[in-house]
mmCIF file of C-alpha atoms and ligand atoms in Angstrom:
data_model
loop_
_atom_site.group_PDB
_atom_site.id
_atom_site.type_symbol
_atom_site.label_atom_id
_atom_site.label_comp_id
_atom_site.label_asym_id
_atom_site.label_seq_id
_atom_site.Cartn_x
_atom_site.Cartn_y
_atom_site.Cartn_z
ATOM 1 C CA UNK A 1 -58.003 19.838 -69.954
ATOM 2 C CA UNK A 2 -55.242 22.097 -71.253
ATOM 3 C CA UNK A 3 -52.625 23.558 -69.279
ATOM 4 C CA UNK A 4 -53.665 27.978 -69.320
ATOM 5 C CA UNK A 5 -51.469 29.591 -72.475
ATOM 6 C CA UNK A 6 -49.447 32.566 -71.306
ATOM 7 C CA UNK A 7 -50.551 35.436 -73.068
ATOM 8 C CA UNK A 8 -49.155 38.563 -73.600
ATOM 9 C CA UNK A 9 -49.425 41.928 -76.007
ATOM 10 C CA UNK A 10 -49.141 45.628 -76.661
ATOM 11 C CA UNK A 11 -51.413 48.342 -75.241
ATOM 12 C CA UNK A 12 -51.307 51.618 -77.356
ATOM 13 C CA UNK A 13 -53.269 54.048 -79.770
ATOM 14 C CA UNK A 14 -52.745 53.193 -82.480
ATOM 15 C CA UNK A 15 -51.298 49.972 -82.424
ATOM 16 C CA UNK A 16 -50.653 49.300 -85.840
ATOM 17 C CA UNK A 17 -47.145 50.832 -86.298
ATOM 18 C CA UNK A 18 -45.775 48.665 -83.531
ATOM 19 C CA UNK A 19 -43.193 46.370 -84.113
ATOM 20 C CA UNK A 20 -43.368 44.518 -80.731
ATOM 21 C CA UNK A 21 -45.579 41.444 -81.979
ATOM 22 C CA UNK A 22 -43.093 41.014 -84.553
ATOM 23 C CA UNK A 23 -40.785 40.701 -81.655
ATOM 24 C CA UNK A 24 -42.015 38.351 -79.275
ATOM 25 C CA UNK A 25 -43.920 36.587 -82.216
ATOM 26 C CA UNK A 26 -40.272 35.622 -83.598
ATOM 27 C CA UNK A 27 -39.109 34.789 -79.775
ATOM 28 C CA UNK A 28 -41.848 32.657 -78.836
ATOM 29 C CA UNK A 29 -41.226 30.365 -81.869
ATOM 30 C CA UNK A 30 -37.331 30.347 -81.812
ATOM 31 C CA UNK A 31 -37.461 29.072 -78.234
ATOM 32 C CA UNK A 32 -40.854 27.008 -79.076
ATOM 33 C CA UNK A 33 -42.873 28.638 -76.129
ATOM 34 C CA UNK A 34 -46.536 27.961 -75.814
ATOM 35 C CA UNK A 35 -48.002 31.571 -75.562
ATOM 36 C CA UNK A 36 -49.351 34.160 -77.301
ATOM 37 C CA UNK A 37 -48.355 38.132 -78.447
ATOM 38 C CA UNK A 38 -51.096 40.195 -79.326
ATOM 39 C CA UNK A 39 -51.230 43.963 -80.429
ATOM 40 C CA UNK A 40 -54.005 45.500 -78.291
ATOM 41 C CA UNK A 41 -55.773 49.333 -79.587
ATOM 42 C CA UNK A 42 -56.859 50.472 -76.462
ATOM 43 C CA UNK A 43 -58.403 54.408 -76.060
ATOM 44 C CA UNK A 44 -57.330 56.239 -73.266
ATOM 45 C CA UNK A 45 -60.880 56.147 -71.938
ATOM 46 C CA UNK A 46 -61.100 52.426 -71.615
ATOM 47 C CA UNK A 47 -57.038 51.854 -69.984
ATOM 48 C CA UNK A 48 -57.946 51.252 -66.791
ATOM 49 C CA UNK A 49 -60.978 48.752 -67.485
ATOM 50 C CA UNK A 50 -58.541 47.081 -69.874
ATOM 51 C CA UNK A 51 -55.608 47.121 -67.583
ATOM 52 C CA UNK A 52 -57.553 45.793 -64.470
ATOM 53 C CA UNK A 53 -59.348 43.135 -66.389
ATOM 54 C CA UNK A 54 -55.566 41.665 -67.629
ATOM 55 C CA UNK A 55 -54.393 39.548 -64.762
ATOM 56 C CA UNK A 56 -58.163 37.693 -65.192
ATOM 57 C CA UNK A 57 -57.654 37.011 -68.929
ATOM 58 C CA UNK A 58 -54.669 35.315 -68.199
ATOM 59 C CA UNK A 59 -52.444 37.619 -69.487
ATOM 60 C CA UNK A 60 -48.810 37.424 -67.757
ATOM 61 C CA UNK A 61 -47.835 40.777 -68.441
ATOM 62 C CA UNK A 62 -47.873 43.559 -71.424
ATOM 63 C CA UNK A 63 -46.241 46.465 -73.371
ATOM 64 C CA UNK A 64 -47.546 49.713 -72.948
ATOM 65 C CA UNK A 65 -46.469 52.892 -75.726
ATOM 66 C CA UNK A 66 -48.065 55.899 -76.336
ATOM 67 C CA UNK A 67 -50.510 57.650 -75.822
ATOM 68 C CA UNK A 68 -50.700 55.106 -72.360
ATOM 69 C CA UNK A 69 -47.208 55.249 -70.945
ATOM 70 C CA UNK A 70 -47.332 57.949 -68.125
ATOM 71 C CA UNK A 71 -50.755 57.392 -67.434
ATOM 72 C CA UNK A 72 -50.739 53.957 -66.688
ATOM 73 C CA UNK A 73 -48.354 54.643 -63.435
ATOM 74 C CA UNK A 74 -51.647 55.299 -61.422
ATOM 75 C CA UNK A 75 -53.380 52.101 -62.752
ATOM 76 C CA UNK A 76 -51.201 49.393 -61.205
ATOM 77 C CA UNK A 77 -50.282 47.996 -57.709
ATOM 78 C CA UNK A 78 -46.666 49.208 -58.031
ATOM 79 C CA UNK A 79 -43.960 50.834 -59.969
ATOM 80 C CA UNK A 80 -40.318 49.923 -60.491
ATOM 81 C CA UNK A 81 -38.045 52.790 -59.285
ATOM 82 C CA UNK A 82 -36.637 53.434 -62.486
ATOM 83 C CA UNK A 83 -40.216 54.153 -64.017
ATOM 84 C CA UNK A 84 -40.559 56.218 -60.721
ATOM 85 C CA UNK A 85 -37.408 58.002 -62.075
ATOM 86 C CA UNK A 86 -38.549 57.868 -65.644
ATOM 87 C CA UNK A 87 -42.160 59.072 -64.914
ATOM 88 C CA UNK A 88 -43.342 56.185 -67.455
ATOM 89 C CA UNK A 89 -43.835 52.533 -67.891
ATOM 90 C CA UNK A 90 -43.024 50.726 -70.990
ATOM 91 C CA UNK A 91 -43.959 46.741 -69.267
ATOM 92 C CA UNK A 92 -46.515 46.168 -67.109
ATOM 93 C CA UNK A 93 -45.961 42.338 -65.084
ATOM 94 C CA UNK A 94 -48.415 40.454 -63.638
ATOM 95 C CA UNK A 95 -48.093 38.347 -60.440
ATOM 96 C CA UNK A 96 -49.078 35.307 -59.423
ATOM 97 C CA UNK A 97 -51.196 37.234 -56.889
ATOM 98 C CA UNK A 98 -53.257 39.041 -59.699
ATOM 99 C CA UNK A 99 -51.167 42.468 -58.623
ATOM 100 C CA UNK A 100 -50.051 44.567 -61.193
ATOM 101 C CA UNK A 101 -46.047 45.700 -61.423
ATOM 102 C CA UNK A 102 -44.924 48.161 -63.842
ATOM 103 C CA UNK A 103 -41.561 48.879 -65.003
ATOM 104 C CA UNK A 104 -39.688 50.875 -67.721
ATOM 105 C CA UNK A 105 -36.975 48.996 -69.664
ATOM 106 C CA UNK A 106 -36.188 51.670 -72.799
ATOM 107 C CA UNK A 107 -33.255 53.091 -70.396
ATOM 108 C CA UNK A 108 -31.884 49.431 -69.970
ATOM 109 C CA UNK A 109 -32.765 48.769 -74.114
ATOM 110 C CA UNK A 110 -30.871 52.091 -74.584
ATOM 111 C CA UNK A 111 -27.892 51.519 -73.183
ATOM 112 C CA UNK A 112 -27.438 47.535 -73.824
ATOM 113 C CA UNK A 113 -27.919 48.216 -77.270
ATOM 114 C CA UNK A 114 -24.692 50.561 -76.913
ATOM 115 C CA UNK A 115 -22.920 48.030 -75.238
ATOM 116 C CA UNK A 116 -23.459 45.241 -78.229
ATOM 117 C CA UNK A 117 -22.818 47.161 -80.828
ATOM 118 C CA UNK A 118 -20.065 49.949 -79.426
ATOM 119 C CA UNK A 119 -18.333 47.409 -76.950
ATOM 120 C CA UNK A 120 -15.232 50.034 -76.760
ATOM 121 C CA UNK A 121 -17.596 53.317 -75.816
ATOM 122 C CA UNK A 122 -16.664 53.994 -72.626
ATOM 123 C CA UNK A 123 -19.020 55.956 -70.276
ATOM 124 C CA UNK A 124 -16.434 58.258 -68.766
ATOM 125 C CA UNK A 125 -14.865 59.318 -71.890
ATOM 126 C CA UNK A 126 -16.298 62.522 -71.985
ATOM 127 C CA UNK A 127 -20.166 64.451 -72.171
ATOM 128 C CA UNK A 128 -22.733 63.188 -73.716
ATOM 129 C CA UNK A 129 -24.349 65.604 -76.003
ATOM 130 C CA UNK A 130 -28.102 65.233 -76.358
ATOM 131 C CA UNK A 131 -30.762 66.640 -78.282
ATOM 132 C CA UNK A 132 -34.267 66.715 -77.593
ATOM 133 C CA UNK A 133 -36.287 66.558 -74.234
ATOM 134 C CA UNK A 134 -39.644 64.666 -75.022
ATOM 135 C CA UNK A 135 -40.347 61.325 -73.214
ATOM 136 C CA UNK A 136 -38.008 59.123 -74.685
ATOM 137 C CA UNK A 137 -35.360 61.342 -73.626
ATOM 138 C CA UNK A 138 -35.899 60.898 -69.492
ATOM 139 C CA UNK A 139 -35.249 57.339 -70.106
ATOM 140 C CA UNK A 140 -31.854 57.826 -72.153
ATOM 141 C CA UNK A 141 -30.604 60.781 -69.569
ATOM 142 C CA UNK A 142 -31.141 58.309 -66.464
ATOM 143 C CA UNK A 143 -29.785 55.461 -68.007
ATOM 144 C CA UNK A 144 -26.480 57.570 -68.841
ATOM 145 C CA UNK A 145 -26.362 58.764 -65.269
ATOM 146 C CA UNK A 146 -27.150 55.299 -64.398
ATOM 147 C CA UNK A 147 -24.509 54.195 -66.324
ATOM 148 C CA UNK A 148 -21.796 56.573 -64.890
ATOM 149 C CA UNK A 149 -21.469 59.325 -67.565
ATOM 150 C CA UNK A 150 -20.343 62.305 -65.508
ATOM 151 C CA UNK A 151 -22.452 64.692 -67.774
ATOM 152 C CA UNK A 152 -25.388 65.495 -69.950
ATOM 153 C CA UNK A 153 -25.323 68.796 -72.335
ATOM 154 C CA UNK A 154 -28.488 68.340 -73.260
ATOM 155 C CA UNK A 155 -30.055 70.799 -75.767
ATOM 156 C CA UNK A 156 -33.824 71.121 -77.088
ATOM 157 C CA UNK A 157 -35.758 73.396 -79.219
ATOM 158 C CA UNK A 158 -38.272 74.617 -76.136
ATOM 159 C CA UNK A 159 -35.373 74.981 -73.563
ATOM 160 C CA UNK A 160 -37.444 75.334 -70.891
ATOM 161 C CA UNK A 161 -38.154 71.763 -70.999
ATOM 162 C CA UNK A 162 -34.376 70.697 -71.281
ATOM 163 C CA UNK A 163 -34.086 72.618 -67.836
ATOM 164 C CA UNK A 164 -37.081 71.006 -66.151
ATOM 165 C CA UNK A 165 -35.145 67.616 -66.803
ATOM 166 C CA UNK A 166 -32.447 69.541 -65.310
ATOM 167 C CA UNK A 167 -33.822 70.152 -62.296
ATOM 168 C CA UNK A 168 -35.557 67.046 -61.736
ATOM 169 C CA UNK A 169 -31.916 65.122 -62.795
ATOM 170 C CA UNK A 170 -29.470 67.339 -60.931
ATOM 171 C CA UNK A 171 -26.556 68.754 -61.654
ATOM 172 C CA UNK A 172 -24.834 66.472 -63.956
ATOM 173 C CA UNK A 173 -27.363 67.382 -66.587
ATOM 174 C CA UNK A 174 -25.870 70.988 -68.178
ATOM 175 C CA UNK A 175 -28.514 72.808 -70.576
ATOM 176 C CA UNK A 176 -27.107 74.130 -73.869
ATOM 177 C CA UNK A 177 -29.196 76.758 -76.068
ATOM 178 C CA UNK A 178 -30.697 74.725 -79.207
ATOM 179 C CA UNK A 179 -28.719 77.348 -81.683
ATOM 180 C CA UNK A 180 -25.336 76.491 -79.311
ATOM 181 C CA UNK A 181 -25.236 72.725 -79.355
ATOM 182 C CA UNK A 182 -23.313 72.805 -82.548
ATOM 183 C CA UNK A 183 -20.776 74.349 -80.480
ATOM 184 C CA UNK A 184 -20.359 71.596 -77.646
ATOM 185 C CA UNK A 185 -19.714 68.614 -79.784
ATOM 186 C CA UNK A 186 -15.955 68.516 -80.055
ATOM 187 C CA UNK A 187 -15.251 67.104 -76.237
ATOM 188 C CA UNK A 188 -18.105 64.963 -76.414
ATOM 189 C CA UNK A 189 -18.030 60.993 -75.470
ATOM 190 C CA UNK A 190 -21.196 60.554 -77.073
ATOM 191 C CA UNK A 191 -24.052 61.564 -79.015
ATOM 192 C CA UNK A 192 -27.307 60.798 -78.771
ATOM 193 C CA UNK A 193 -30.697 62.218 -80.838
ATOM 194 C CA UNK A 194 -34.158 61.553 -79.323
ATOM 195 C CA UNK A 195 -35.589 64.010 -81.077
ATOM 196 C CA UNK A 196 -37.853 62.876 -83.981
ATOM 197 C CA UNK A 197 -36.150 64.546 -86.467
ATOM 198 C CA UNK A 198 -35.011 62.891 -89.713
ATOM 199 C CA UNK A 199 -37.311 60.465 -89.045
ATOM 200 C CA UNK A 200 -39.494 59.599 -92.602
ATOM 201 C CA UNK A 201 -42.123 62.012 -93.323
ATOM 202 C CA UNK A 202 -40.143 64.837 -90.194
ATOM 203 C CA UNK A 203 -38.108 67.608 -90.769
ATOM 204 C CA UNK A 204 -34.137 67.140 -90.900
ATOM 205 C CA UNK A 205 -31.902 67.782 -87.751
ATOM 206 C CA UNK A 206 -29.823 70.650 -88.470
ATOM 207 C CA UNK A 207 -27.612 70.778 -86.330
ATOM 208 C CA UNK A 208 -24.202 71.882 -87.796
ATOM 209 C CA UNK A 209 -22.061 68.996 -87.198
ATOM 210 C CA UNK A 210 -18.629 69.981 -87.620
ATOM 211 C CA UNK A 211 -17.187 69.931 -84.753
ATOM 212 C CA UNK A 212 -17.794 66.510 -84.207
ATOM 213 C CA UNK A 213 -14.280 64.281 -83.758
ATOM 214 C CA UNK A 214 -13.749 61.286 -84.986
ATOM 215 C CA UNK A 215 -14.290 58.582 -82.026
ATOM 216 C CA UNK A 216 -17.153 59.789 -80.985
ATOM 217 C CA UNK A 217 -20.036 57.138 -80.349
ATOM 218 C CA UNK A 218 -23.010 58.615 -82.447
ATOM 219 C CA UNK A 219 -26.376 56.931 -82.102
ATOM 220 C CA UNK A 220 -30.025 58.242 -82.985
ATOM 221 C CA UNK A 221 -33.426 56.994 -81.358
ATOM 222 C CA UNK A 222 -34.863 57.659 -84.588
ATOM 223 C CA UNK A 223 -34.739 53.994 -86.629
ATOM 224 C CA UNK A 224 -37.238 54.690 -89.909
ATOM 225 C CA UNK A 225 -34.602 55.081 -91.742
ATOM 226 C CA UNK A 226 -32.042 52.922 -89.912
ATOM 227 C CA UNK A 227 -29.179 55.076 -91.190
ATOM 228 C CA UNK A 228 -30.503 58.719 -90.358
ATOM 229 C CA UNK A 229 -28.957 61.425 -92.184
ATOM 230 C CA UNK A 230 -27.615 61.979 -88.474
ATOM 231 C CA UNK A 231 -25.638 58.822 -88.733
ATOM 232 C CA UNK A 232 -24.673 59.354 -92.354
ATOM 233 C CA UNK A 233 -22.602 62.479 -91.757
ATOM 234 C CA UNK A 234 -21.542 60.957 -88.318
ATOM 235 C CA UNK A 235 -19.708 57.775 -90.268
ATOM 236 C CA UNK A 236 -18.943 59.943 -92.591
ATOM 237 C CA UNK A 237 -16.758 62.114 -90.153
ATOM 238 C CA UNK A 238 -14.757 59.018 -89.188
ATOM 239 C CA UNK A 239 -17.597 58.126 -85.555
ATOM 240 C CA UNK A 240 -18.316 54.650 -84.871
ATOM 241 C CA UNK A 241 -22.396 54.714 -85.117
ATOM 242 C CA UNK A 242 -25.894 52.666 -83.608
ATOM 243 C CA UNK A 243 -28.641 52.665 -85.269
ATOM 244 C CA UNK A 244 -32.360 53.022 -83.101
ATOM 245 C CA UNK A 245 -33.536 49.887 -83.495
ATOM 246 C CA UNK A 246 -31.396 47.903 -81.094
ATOM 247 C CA UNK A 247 -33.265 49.923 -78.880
ATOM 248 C CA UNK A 248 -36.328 49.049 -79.239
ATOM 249 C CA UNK A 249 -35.138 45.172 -79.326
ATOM 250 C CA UNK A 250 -33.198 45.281 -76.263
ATOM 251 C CA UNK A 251 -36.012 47.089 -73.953
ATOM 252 C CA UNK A 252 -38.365 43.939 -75.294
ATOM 253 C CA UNK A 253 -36.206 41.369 -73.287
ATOM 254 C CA UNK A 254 -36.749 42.145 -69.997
ATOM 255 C CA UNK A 255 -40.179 41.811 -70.174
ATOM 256 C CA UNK A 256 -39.598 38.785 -72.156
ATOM 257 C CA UNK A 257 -37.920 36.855 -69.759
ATOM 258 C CA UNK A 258 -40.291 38.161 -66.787
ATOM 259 C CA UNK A 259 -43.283 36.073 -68.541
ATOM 260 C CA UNK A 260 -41.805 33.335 -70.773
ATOM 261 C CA UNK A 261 -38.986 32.652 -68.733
ATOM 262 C CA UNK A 262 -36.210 32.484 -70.857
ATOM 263 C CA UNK A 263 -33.794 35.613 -71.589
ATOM 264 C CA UNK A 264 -34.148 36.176 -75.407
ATOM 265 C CA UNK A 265 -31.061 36.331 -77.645
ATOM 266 C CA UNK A 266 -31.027 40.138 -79.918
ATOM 267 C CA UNK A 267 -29.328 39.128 -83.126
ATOM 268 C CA UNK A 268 -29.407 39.784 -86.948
ATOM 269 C CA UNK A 269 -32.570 37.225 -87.091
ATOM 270 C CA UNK A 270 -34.598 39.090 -84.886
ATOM 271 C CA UNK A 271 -33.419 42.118 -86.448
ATOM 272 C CA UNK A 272 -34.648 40.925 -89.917
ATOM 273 C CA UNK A 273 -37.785 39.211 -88.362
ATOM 274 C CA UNK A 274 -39.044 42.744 -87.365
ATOM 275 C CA UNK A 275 -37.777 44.328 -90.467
ATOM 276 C CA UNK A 276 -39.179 42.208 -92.637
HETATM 277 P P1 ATR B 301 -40.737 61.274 -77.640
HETATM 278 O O1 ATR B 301 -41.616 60.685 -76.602
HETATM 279 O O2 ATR B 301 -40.466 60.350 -78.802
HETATM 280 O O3 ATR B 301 -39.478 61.848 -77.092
HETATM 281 P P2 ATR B 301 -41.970 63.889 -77.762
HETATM 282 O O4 ATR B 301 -42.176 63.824 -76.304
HETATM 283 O O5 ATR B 301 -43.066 64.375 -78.643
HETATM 284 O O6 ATR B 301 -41.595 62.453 -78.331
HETATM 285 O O7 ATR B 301 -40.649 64.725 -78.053
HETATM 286 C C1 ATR B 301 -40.242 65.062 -79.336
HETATM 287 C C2 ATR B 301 -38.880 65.762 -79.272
HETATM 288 O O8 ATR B 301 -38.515 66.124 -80.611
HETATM 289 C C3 ATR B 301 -38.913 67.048 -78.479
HETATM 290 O O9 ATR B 301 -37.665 67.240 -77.866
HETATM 291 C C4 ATR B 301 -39.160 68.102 -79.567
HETATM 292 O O10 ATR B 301 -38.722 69.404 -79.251
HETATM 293 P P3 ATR B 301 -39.712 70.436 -78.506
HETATM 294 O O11 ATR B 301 -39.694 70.059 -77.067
HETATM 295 O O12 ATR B 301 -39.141 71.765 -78.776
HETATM 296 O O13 ATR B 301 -41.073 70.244 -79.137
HETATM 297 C C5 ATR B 301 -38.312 67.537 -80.668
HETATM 298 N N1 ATR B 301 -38.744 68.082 -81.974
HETATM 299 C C6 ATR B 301 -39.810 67.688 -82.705
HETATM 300 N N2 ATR B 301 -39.893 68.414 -83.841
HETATM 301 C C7 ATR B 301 -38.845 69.287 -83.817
HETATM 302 C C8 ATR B 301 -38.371 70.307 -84.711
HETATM 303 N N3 ATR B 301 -38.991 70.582 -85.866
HETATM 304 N N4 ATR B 301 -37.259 70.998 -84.356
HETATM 305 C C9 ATR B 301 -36.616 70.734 -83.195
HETATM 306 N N5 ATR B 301 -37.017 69.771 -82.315
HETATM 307 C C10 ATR B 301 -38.113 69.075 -82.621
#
């Protein structure tokens, strides 16, 4: 008999682009874990069969992207309040008890991968300026509030969803006209893009970005390219710069640690494991 093998995976439509099995894949035989990471392409229509049947297939826990984040919320035992907060979930954990926990880690990924690789950015140093208001942005504006930047300009192309985030975040979170933001760059600690633009294959961000002061911690969600055209101009203009990826490695550890049980190092190898 043969001990049960942990398994865990990715739950999205499609699947393919993901670079999470690369991830844990290149954890689970650094640290020499028995288990297993496995890319899942579940439709909407079938989520809550597959989700329900997961604690019985001796899965430990999962990913969960898109199109499945926000609707998985009403398909598990309980939420985290930071997904509360974030109105998604990114990891789903399983209990011993068969129960069903899901959390959302891409605020936490967000802002540790600012801390490793802009140590000196401090929080309080002045606004951060960001552009977009899609779902990855609600995790980046409460992790900044979270992390104890006093305010958000934030700035989107359909403003009226820039000021629902407004209202649901409060008053720290200041909505600046998408033709404006341009103008609102030169006090700012920090920049941030979630939009999708000048991402391979999208339109560029055009933002005119003059104004921007040298010192100013730069960083774009977008990571295909690594070095946007956003964070081009931005080193360009004298800004220390983070590229998206860090991200997208940093949110993976939580969960990580939650079902193998050992907190997983993000360094250059891992960074070329899932580039490569
Ligand atoms: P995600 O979950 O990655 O944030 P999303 O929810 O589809 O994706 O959000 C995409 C973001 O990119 C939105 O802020 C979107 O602006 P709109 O709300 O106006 O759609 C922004 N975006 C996408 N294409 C854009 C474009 N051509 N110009 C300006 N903003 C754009």
């Amino acid at each position: 008999m043969t001990e049960n093998v942990p398994l865990a995976g990715v739950i999205g439509h499609p699947i393919h682009q993901s670079k999470s099995p690369q991830m844990h894949g290149h954890w689970l035989r650094r640290y020499g874990i028995r288990g297993h990471y496995v890319p899942m392409d579940v439709k909407p229509a079938d989520l809550a069969e597959v989700i329900r049947a997961l604690p019985r297939m001796g899965f430990v826990g999962a990913n969960v992207t898109l199109p499945h984040k926000i609707n998985v919320l009403d398909l598990v035992d309980s939420v985290t309040d930071r997904a509360t907060i974030i109105g998604a979930a990114n990891t789903l954990i399983v209990r011993r008890d068969g129960t069903i926990m899901a959390d959302n880690t891409d605020g936490y990924g967000f802002i540790e991968n600012l801390r490793q690789n802009a140590p000196g950015w401090d929080p309080k140093a002045g606004p951060a300026v960001v552009f977009g208001a899609g779902g990855a942005c609600r995790a980046v504006i409460s992790s900044l509030l979270e992390t104890g930047v006093e305010k958000v300009l934030l700035s989107n192309r359909t403003r009226i969803k820039a000021e629902q985030l407004q209202h649901e975040f409060g008053m720290r979170v200041q909505v600046v006209d998408w033709v404006q933001v341009g103008n609102v760059l030169e006090d700012a600690g920090l920049v941030v893009n979630t939009t999708s633009l000048g991402m391979v294959g999208q339109p560029e961000l055009r933002v005119p970005l003059d104004g921007l002061r040298p010192g100013t911690l730069v960083t774009d969600l977008v990571y295909s390219p690594l070095r946007t055209p956003l964070l081009e101009v931005a080193a360009e203009r004298g800004c220390p710069t983070v590229d998206g990826l860090g991200m997208l490695l940093h949110q993976g550890v939580p969960g990580f640690e939650r079902w193998f049980g050992r907190r997983p190092e993000v360094d250059d190898e891992l960074r070329q494991a899932v580039l490569g």
